[in-house]
PDB file of C-alpha atoms in Angstrom:
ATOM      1  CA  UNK A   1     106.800  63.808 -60.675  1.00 85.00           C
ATOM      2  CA  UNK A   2     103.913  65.160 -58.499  1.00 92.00           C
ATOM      3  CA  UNK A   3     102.308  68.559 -58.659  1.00 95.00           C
ATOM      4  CA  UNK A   4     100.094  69.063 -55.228  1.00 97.00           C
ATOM      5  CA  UNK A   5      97.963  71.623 -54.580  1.00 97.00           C
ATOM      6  CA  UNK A   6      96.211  72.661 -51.579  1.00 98.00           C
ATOM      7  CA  UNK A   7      92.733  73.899 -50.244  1.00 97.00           C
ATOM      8  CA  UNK A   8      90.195  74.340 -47.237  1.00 98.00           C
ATOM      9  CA  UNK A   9      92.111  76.940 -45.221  1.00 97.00           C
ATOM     10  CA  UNK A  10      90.682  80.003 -43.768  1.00 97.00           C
ATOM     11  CA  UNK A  11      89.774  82.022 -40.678  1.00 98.00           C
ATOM     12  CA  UNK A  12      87.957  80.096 -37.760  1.00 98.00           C
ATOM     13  CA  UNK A  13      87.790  81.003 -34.330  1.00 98.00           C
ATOM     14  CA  UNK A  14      89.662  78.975 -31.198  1.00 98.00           C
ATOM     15  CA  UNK A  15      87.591  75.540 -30.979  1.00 98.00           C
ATOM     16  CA  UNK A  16      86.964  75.244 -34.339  1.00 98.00           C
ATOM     17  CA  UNK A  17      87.289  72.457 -36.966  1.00 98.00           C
ATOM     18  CA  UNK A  18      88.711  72.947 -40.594  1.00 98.00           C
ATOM     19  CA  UNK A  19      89.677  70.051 -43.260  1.00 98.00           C
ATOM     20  CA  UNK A  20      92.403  70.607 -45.918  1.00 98.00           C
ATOM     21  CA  UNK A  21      92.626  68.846 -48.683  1.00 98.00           C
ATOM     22  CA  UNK A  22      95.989  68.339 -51.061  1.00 98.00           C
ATOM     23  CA  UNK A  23      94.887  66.914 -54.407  1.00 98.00           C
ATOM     24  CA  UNK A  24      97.509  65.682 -56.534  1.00 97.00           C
ATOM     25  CA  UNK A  25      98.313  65.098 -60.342  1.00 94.00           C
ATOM     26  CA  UNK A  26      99.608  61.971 -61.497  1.00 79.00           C
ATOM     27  CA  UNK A  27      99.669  58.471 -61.726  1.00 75.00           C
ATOM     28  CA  UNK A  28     101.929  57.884 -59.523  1.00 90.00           C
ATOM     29  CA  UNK A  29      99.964  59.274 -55.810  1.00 94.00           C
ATOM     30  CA  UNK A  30      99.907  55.707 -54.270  1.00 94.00           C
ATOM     31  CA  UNK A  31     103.771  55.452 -54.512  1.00 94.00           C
ATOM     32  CA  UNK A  32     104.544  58.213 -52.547  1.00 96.00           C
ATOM     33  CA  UNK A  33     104.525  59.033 -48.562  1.00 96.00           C
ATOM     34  CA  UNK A  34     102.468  62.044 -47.756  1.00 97.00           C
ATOM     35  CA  UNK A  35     102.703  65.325 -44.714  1.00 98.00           C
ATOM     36  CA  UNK A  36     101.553  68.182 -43.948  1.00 98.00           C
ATOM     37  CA  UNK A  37     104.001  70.686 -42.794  1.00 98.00           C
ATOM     38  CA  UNK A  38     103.268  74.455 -41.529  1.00 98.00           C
ATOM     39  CA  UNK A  39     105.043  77.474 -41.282  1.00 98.00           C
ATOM     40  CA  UNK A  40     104.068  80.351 -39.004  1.00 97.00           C
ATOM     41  CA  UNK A  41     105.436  83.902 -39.935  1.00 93.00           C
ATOM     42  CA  UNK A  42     109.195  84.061 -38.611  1.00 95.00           C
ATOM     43  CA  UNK A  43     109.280  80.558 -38.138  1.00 97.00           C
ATOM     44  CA  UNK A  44     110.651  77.837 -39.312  1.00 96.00           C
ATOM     45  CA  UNK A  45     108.522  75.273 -41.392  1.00 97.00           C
ATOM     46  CA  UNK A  46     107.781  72.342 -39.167  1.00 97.00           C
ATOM     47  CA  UNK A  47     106.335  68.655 -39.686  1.00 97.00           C
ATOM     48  CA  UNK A  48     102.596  68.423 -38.559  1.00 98.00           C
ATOM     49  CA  UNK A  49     101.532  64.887 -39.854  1.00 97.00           C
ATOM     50  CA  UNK A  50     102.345  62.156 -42.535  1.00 97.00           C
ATOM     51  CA  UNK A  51     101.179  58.525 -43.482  1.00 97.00           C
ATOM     52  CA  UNK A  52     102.494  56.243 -45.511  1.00 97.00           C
ATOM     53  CA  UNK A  53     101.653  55.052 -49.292  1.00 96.00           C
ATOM     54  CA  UNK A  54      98.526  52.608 -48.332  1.00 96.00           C
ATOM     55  CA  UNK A  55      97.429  54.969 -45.473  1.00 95.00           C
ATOM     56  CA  UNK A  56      98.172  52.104 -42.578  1.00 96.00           C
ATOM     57  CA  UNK A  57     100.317  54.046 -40.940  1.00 96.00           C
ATOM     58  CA  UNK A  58     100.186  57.509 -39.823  1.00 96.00           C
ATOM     59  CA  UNK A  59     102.709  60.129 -37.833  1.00 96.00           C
ATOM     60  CA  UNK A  60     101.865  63.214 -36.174  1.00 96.00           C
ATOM     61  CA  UNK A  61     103.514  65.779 -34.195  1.00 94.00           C
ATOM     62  CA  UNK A  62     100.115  67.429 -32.794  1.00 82.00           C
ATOM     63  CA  UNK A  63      98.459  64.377 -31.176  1.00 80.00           C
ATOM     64  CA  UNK A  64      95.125  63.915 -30.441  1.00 90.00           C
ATOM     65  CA  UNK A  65      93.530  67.208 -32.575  1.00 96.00           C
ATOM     66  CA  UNK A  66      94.494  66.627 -36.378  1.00 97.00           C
ATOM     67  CA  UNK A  67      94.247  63.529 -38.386  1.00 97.00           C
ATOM     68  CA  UNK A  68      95.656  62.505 -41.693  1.00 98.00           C
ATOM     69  CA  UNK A  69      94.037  60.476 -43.815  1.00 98.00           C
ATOM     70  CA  UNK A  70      94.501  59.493 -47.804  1.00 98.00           C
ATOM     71  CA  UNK A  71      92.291  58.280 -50.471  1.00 97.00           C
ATOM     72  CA  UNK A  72      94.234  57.346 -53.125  1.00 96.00           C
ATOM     73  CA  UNK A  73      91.478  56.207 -55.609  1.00 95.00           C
ATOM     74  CA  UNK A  74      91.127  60.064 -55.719  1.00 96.00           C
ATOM     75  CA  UNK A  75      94.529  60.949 -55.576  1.00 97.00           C
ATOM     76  CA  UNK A  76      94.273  63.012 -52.182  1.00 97.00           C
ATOM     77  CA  UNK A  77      95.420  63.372 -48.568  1.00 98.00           C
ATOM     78  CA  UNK A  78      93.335  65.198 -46.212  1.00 98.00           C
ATOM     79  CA  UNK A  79      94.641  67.091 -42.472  1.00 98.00           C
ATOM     80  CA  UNK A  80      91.199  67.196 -40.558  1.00 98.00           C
ATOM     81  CA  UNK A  81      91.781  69.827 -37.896  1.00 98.00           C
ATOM     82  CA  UNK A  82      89.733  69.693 -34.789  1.00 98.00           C
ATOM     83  CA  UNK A  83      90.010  72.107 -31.272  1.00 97.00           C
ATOM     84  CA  UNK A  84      91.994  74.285 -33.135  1.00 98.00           C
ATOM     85  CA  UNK A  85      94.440  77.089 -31.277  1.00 97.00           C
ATOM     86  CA  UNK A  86      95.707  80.352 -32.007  1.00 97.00           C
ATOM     87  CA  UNK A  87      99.128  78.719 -32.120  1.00 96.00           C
ATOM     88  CA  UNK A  88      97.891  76.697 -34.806  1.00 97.00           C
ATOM     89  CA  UNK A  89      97.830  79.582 -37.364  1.00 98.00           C
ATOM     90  CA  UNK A  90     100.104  79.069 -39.736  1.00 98.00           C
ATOM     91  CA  UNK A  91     100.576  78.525 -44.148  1.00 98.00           C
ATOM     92  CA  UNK A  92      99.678  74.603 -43.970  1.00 98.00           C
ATOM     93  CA  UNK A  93     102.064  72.973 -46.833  1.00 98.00           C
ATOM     94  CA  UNK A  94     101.278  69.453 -48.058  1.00 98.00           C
ATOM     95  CA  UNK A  95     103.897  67.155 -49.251  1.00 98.00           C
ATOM     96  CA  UNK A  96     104.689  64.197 -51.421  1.00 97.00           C
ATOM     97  CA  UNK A  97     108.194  62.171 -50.871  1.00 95.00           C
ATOM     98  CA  UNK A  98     109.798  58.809 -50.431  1.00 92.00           C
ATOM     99  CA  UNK A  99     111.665  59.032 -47.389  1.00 86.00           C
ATOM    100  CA  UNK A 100     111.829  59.675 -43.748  1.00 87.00           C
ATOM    101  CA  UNK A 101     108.053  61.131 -42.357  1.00 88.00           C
ATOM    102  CA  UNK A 102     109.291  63.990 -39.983  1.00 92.00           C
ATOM    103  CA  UNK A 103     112.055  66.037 -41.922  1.00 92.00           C
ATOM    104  CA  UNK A 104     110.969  68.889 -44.708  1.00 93.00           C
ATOM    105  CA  UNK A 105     114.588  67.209 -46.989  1.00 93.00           C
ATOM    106  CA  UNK A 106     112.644  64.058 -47.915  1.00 93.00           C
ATOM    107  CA  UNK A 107     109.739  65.577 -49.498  1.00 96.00           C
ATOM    108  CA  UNK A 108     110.991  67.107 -52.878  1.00 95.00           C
ATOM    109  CA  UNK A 109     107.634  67.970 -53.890  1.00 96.00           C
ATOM    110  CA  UNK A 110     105.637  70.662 -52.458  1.00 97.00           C
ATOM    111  CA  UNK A 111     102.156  72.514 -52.608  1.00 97.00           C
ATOM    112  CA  UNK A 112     101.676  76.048 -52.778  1.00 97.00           C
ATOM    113  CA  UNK A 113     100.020  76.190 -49.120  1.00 98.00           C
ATOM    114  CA  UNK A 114      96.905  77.224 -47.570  1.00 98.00           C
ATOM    115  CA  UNK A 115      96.316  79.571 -44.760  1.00 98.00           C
ATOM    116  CA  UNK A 116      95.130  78.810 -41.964  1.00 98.00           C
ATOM    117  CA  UNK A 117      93.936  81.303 -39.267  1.00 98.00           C
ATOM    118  CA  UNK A 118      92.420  80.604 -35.829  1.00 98.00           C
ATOM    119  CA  UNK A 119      90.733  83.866 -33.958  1.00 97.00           C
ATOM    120  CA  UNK A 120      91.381  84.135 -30.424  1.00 94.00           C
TER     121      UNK A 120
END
């Protein structure tokens, strides 16, 4: 088991850059696949990013902006945010899970969230 817990949200305005972190408990970090998910109000909670365990290989559903990245000598995954959008604002949720990258079911362990805000 894996207890996650989120941090470096906030308000920033339209251009802006933020960097979350997810730190995680455990021994175990390295054996697990890692996204970040976010859920806007009245919206569902969709997949934003993921890599796998030795951070070779990353996914993302917002190209180009964000970038995941892991360090699991210090048992964390990071979402580093760049050009960010109005449409971006949204409770960023990181998660730790064995199977497929994209779908919310393969991650049984969840964080707590962060908010993230981006002023027009």
């Amino acid at each position: 088991q894996v207890q996650l817990e989120e941090s470096g949200g906030g308000l920033v305005q339209a251009g802006g850059s933020l960097r979350l972190s997810c730190a995680a408990s455990g021994r175990t970090f390295s054996s697990y696949k890692m996204g970040w998910f976010r859920q806007a109000p009245g919206k569902e909670r969709e997949f934003v990013a993921a890599i796998s365990r030795t951070g070779d290989n990353t996914y993302y559903s917002v190209k180009g902006r964000f970038t995941i990245s892991r360090d699991n000598a210090k048992n964390t995954v990071y979402l580093q945010m760049n050009s960010l959008k109005p449409e971006d604002t949204a409770v960023y949720y990181c998660a730790a899970g064995s199977g497929a990258y994209y779908y919310t079911a393969a991650y049984p362990y969840w964080g707590q969230g962060t908010q993230v805000t981006v002023s027009s």
